[in-house]
Amino acid sequence: MPELRKDPIVGRWVIISTERSKRPRDYDISKMMTKEGGFCPFCRGNEGATPPEVFAYREDGSGPNSEGWSLRVIPNKFPALRIEGELDREGVGVYDKMSGIGAHEVIIESPDHEKTMADLTEVEMERVMLAYKDRIKDLMQDQRLRYVLVFKNQGAAAGASLEHTHSQLIALPIIPRTVSEELGGTLAYYKLKERCIFFDIIRQESKDGSRVVLENEHFIVICPYAPRFPFEMWVLPKAHYSNYEQCGKEEYSSLARIMSLTLKKLDTALNGPPYNFILHTSPINTDEETKYYHWHFEIMPTLTKVAGFEWGTGFYINHTPPEDAAEYLRSID
Ligand SMILES: [Zn+2]
Ligand SMILES: [Zn+2]
Ligand SMILES: [Zn+2]
C-alpha cells in the first residue's frame, strides 16, 4: 500500500510508493525509455496487455478492451496511489501520514503509435479534452478525494516512460501544495478587489498583446509575466470558470482547436521539445466555494534542468523573456 507522508516543517506531502520499490541500480537513466521497435501496450490490438479500461470512446458495437476505440482510459499498471482501501490518517510522533488512497489513470489519446499530441486531429484533440472532463466528473463521486490533477509528460526528458501519446491523471485525498498556494493567492486578491485575478490578467494581457501567443473566441494563450521556464505558456478560458468540468460543449471544441495550434507552434519553434503540461482546476468535494479561482493549463517545455539554485531557493532563472518567447511563437504559422 502506498503512503502519503507530510514534511512537518513546510507541510509538503510526498507519496512513498512501495509498488515498485527501487534499489540504487534501478535508477539507470540511460535505459528509461523504450525506443521504437519494442512492444507497445498502448497500440491498437494490444488491449489485453493493459489493465481493463475504465472509460473509452468506441465505435458502436465494439466491446470493452477490444479494438474499435479512438481513446482509452486505463488504470496505471504501476499506480502511485490505489483506489481500494480505507483512508487512514495517523500521527507518528512529530510526523503525519495517510494511506495512499487515490486513482492513477492513463489516457491513451489515440490508437496510432506514430502520432504525438500535436499531430492529433481537432476531433481527436476534442475527445481528449472531453475525456479529462468525464474522468474528473466520475472521480468527483468519490467523497474521499479532494483533487484531480491531469498532466502530460511528453518525451523521455519530461518523464514519459512510453512514447505512445498519452496523458495521465492522479486523484488525491488532499489538495496539493502548489494548488493551495494558487488558491491562497487568488483568494487574497478576491478579498481585496472582489474580482478574479485571472480575469484581470486576461483583460490586461489581451489589451497589451506583447505576451499573447494565440487567442480565439473562448480562450487565450499567453507567456506569463513571470515564467519559471523558457517558452512556458498558460491556456486560459476567457469566461470565468473555477472548474474545468463546468465548460460548455462549444468551449471544449474551441479549447481543442487552441491546444492543437499551441502544441504545433511549440513543436515547430523548438523542434519537438520534451514538455509537461498540467491542468489546474478547483479542488473537489470541499464545502468551500472557489469562485475566485480560474482553471487553466500550464505548458512547460523541458529545455533546462531544475538545478541546485532552484532546489535551494524556489527561485527560477529563465534566460528567455516571455515577451521574446511570445513574439517568436506568434511568428510561427
Ligand atoms: Zn503504441
Ligand atoms: Zn476567473
Ligand atoms: Zn496553475
XYZ file of C-alpha atoms and ligand atoms in Angstrom:
336
model
C 0.000 0.000 0.000
C 1.449 3.380 -0.926
C 1.663 6.002 1.798
C 1.335 9.777 1.932
C 3.822 11.422 4.303
C 3.918 15.042 5.331
C 7.056 17.080 5.854
C 6.453 18.616 9.321
C 8.338 21.822 8.554
C 6.869 23.091 5.287
C 3.786 20.881 5.138
C 4.680 19.282 1.810
C 3.193 15.849 1.172
C 5.090 13.132 -0.660
C 3.883 9.799 -1.961
C 6.051 6.923 -0.779
C 5.326 4.316 -3.383
C 6.059 0.753 -2.372
C 4.683 -0.810 -5.563
C 7.968 -0.678 -7.360
C 10.443 -0.306 -4.546
C 13.667 0.654 -6.256
C 17.253 -0.114 -5.415
C 20.045 2.213 -6.451
C 20.846 0.299 -9.633
C 17.198 0.601 -10.783
C 17.732 4.287 -11.405
C 19.798 3.833 -14.544
C 18.507 6.753 -16.560
C 20.238 5.591 -19.733
C 17.652 2.818 -20.244
C 14.494 4.508 -19.005
C 12.825 4.988 -22.399
C 11.648 2.141 -24.594
C 12.641 3.113 -28.110
C 10.986 2.184 -31.426
C 10.579 -1.463 -32.245
C 9.614 -2.692 -28.770
C 6.182 -3.995 -27.841
C 3.727 -1.184 -27.083
C 0.798 -1.981 -24.762
C -0.998 1.228 -25.847
C -1.243 0.236 -29.527
C -4.436 -0.950 -31.228
C -4.649 -4.737 -30.915
C -2.743 -4.887 -27.627
C -5.721 -4.067 -25.389
C -5.209 -7.295 -23.415
C -1.779 -6.127 -22.272
C -3.146 -3.253 -20.168
C -5.310 -3.287 -17.035
C -9.042 -3.314 -18.011
C -10.223 0.081 -19.306
C -12.293 2.355 -17.077
C -13.525 4.544 -19.935
C -13.331 4.686 -23.737
C -14.702 6.332 -26.834
C -15.603 3.435 -29.124
C -17.277 2.583 -32.399
C -20.811 1.278 -31.883
C -20.781 -2.420 -31.204
C -17.161 -2.783 -30.091
C -16.832 -4.289 -26.632
C -14.591 -3.040 -23.821
C -10.906 -3.995 -24.078
C -11.211 -4.905 -27.759
C -10.255 -2.931 -30.876
C -12.539 -0.217 -32.241
C -11.605 2.546 -29.785
C -10.463 6.048 -30.534
C -9.467 6.929 -26.946
C -8.993 4.658 -23.937
C -8.558 5.339 -20.229
C -6.914 2.600 -18.167
C -5.596 2.397 -14.594
C -1.830 2.867 -14.450
C -0.126 -0.512 -14.256
C 2.198 0.807 -11.558
C -0.096 3.233 -9.718
C 1.336 5.853 -7.388
C -1.901 5.586 -5.395
C -4.624 2.944 -5.024
C -8.389 3.328 -5.120
C -9.095 0.357 -2.813
C -8.791 0.549 0.977
C -9.578 2.858 3.836
C -8.427 6.440 4.127
C -6.491 6.234 7.391
C -4.839 9.254 8.918
C -2.210 8.639 11.524
C 0.279 10.589 13.594
C 3.684 9.065 14.301
C 5.190 11.372 16.915
C 6.063 14.597 15.133
C 5.076 13.141 11.757
C 1.755 12.778 9.896
C 0.915 10.110 7.402
C -2.069 8.907 5.459
C -2.828 5.794 3.454
C -2.193 6.251 -0.237
C -5.811 6.320 -1.424
C -6.433 7.776 -4.847
C -6.538 6.974 -8.531
C -3.827 6.915 -11.146
C -5.072 6.597 -14.707
C -3.606 6.770 -18.181
C -5.478 8.471 -21.026
C -4.331 6.877 -24.310
C -5.065 9.728 -26.683
C -5.042 7.766 -29.943
C -4.624 4.150 -31.108
C -1.952 5.374 -33.557
C 1.578 4.834 -32.262
C 3.180 7.350 -34.598
C 1.199 10.427 -33.588
C 2.249 12.928 -30.961
C -0.410 15.014 -29.247
C 0.424 17.881 -31.623
C -0.373 15.568 -34.558
C -3.890 14.748 -33.344
C -6.764 15.998 -35.496
C -9.126 18.536 -33.958
C -11.724 15.812 -33.461
C -9.177 13.627 -31.661
C -7.973 16.519 -29.545
C -11.559 17.339 -28.581
C -12.034 13.745 -27.407
C -9.001 14.141 -25.159
C -10.329 17.395 -23.673
C -13.733 15.772 -23.125
C -12.174 12.656 -21.599
C -10.464 14.847 -18.981
C -13.861 16.321 -18.117
C -15.607 12.945 -17.994
C -12.946 11.404 -15.755
C -12.987 14.380 -13.352
C -16.792 14.171 -13.138
C -16.644 10.461 -12.420
C -13.909 10.707 -9.776
C -15.756 13.563 -8.036
C -18.301 10.943 -6.921
C -15.673 9.504 -4.585
C -16.058 11.533 -1.398
C -12.574 10.609 -0.155
C -10.924 12.539 -2.985
C -10.068 16.246 -2.873
C -8.173 16.873 -6.080
C -7.796 15.529 -9.608
C -4.596 16.508 -11.391
C -4.432 15.904 -15.139
C -0.974 16.126 -16.645
C 1.137 15.118 -19.590
C 4.795 14.178 -19.881
C 5.947 14.374 -23.494
C 9.351 12.877 -24.212
C 11.767 10.946 -22.002
C 13.376 14.111 -20.659
C 9.956 15.219 -19.407
C 9.369 11.915 -17.635
C 7.452 9.832 -20.197
C 8.300 6.128 -19.971
C 6.325 5.085 -23.082
C 6.448 7.049 -26.304
C 2.862 6.287 -27.450
C 0.947 9.525 -26.892
C -0.857 9.589 -23.560
C -1.679 11.813 -20.629
C -2.244 10.870 -17.016
C -4.442 11.718 -14.104
C -3.837 11.358 -10.400
C -6.717 11.809 -7.979
C -5.591 12.694 -4.456
C -7.159 12.660 -0.978
C -5.542 16.043 -0.244
C -5.193 19.382 -2.037
C -1.638 19.623 -3.408
C 0.562 22.431 -2.110
C 1.044 24.128 -5.488
C -2.720 24.369 -5.840
C -3.133 25.599 -2.243
C -0.647 28.367 -2.974
C -2.599 29.433 -6.055
C -5.869 29.235 -4.119
C -4.383 31.390 -1.356
C -3.118 33.997 -3.796
C -6.322 34.214 -5.779
C -8.429 34.398 -2.605
C -6.319 37.269 -1.220
C -6.813 39.208 -4.469
C -10.527 38.461 -4.490
C -10.960 39.687 -0.925
C -9.227 42.935 -1.812
C -10.843 43.678 -5.165
C -13.839 41.333 -5.422
C -12.560 40.222 -8.795
C -10.914 37.083 -10.130
C -7.208 37.823 -10.672
C -7.074 35.585 -13.730
C -9.885 37.608 -15.252
C -7.918 40.813 -14.693
C -4.747 39.214 -16.099
C -6.606 38.088 -19.222
C -8.038 41.566 -19.790
C -4.671 43.255 -19.360
C -2.703 40.757 -21.453
C -5.266 40.820 -24.247
C -5.124 44.629 -24.381
C -1.328 44.796 -24.113
C -0.680 41.937 -26.526
C 3.072 41.554 -26.002
C 2.798 38.233 -24.190
C -0.145 36.830 -26.168
C 0.645 33.748 -28.261
C -2.822 32.918 -29.539
C -6.393 33.921 -28.941
C -9.779 32.658 -30.106
C -13.368 33.302 -29.117
C -13.201 31.386 -25.837
C -9.511 31.055 -24.946
C -6.262 32.967 -24.744
C -2.719 31.559 -24.648
C -0.080 33.733 -23.020
C 3.515 33.523 -21.927
C 3.020 34.515 -18.271
C 4.615 37.676 -16.899
C 6.941 35.779 -14.546
C 7.534 32.390 -16.200
C 9.717 29.803 -14.459
C 10.780 28.202 -17.742
C 11.683 29.399 -21.250
C 8.593 29.264 -23.508
C 6.231 28.490 -20.603
C 2.633 29.090 -21.704
C -0.717 29.295 -19.958
C -4.007 28.465 -21.655
C -6.894 30.330 -20.046
C -10.647 30.328 -20.655
C -11.879 33.888 -21.220
C -15.129 33.297 -19.355
C -14.850 32.745 -15.634
C -14.912 29.066 -14.678
C -13.354 27.791 -11.481
C -13.743 24.148 -12.528
C -12.615 22.540 -15.767
C -15.700 20.349 -15.932
C -18.043 23.374 -15.976
C -17.364 24.444 -19.584
C -19.920 24.065 -22.377
C -19.744 21.820 -25.443
C -18.676 24.613 -27.747
C -15.907 25.655 -25.372
C -14.299 22.214 -25.357
C -14.088 22.226 -29.165
C -12.675 25.734 -29.031
C -10.168 24.514 -26.434
C -9.198 21.577 -28.656
C -8.509 23.957 -31.539
C -6.314 26.274 -29.493
C -4.446 23.393 -27.778
C -3.674 21.871 -31.187
C -2.374 25.161 -32.533
C -0.338 25.829 -29.395
C 1.352 22.410 -29.359
C 2.064 22.640 -33.095
C 3.690 26.034 -32.603
C 5.779 24.657 -29.738
C 6.886 21.678 -31.864
C 7.891 23.916 -34.758
C 9.549 26.568 -32.625
C 11.707 24.185 -30.609
C 11.938 21.173 -32.895
C 9.620 18.808 -30.990
C 10.831 19.542 -27.471
C 10.039 17.456 -24.406
C 7.410 19.212 -22.321
C 4.982 18.827 -19.440
C 1.566 20.284 -19.138
C -0.704 20.348 -16.155
C -4.353 21.177 -15.684
C -5.043 23.323 -12.651
C -8.685 23.296 -11.642
C -10.526 23.768 -8.334
C -10.483 21.105 -5.623
C -13.388 18.674 -5.442
C -15.636 17.674 -2.525
C -14.895 20.737 -0.444
C -17.561 22.904 1.163
C -15.623 25.988 0.304
C -16.703 27.821 -2.826
C -13.780 28.707 -5.034
C -15.332 31.386 -7.221
C -12.071 33.311 -7.070
C -10.160 30.505 -8.821
C -9.967 30.118 -12.617
C -8.924 26.821 -14.231
C -6.009 26.808 -16.669
C -3.396 24.702 -18.401
C 0.297 25.387 -17.790
C 2.593 24.152 -20.552
C 6.267 23.869 -19.618
C 8.878 22.843 -22.187
C 11.710 20.900 -20.553
C 14.614 22.815 -22.068
C 16.670 23.288 -18.940
C 17.190 21.191 -15.837
C 15.983 22.300 -12.432
C 19.270 22.536 -10.544
C 20.848 23.483 -7.216
C 19.834 27.131 -7.101
C 16.200 26.360 -7.938
C 16.026 23.499 -5.411
C 17.656 25.640 -2.746
C 15.593 28.751 -3.181
C 12.396 28.058 -5.077
C 13.622 30.787 -7.460
C 13.930 30.073 -11.157
C 16.382 31.604 -13.583
C 14.881 31.977 -17.043
C 17.028 33.179 -19.928
C 14.149 33.832 -22.346
C 11.931 36.822 -21.518
C 8.256 35.923 -22.041
C 7.818 38.868 -24.426
C 10.521 37.383 -26.705
C 9.088 33.878 -26.409
C 5.573 35.109 -27.273
C 6.810 37.168 -30.228
C 8.672 34.176 -31.609
C 5.740 31.814 -31.088
C 3.359 34.287 -32.744
C 5.600 34.451 -35.818
C 5.218 30.705 -36.427
C 2.315 29.503 -38.598
Zn 1.926 2.260 -29.417
Zn -11.891 33.943 -13.297
Zn -1.633 26.969 -12.053
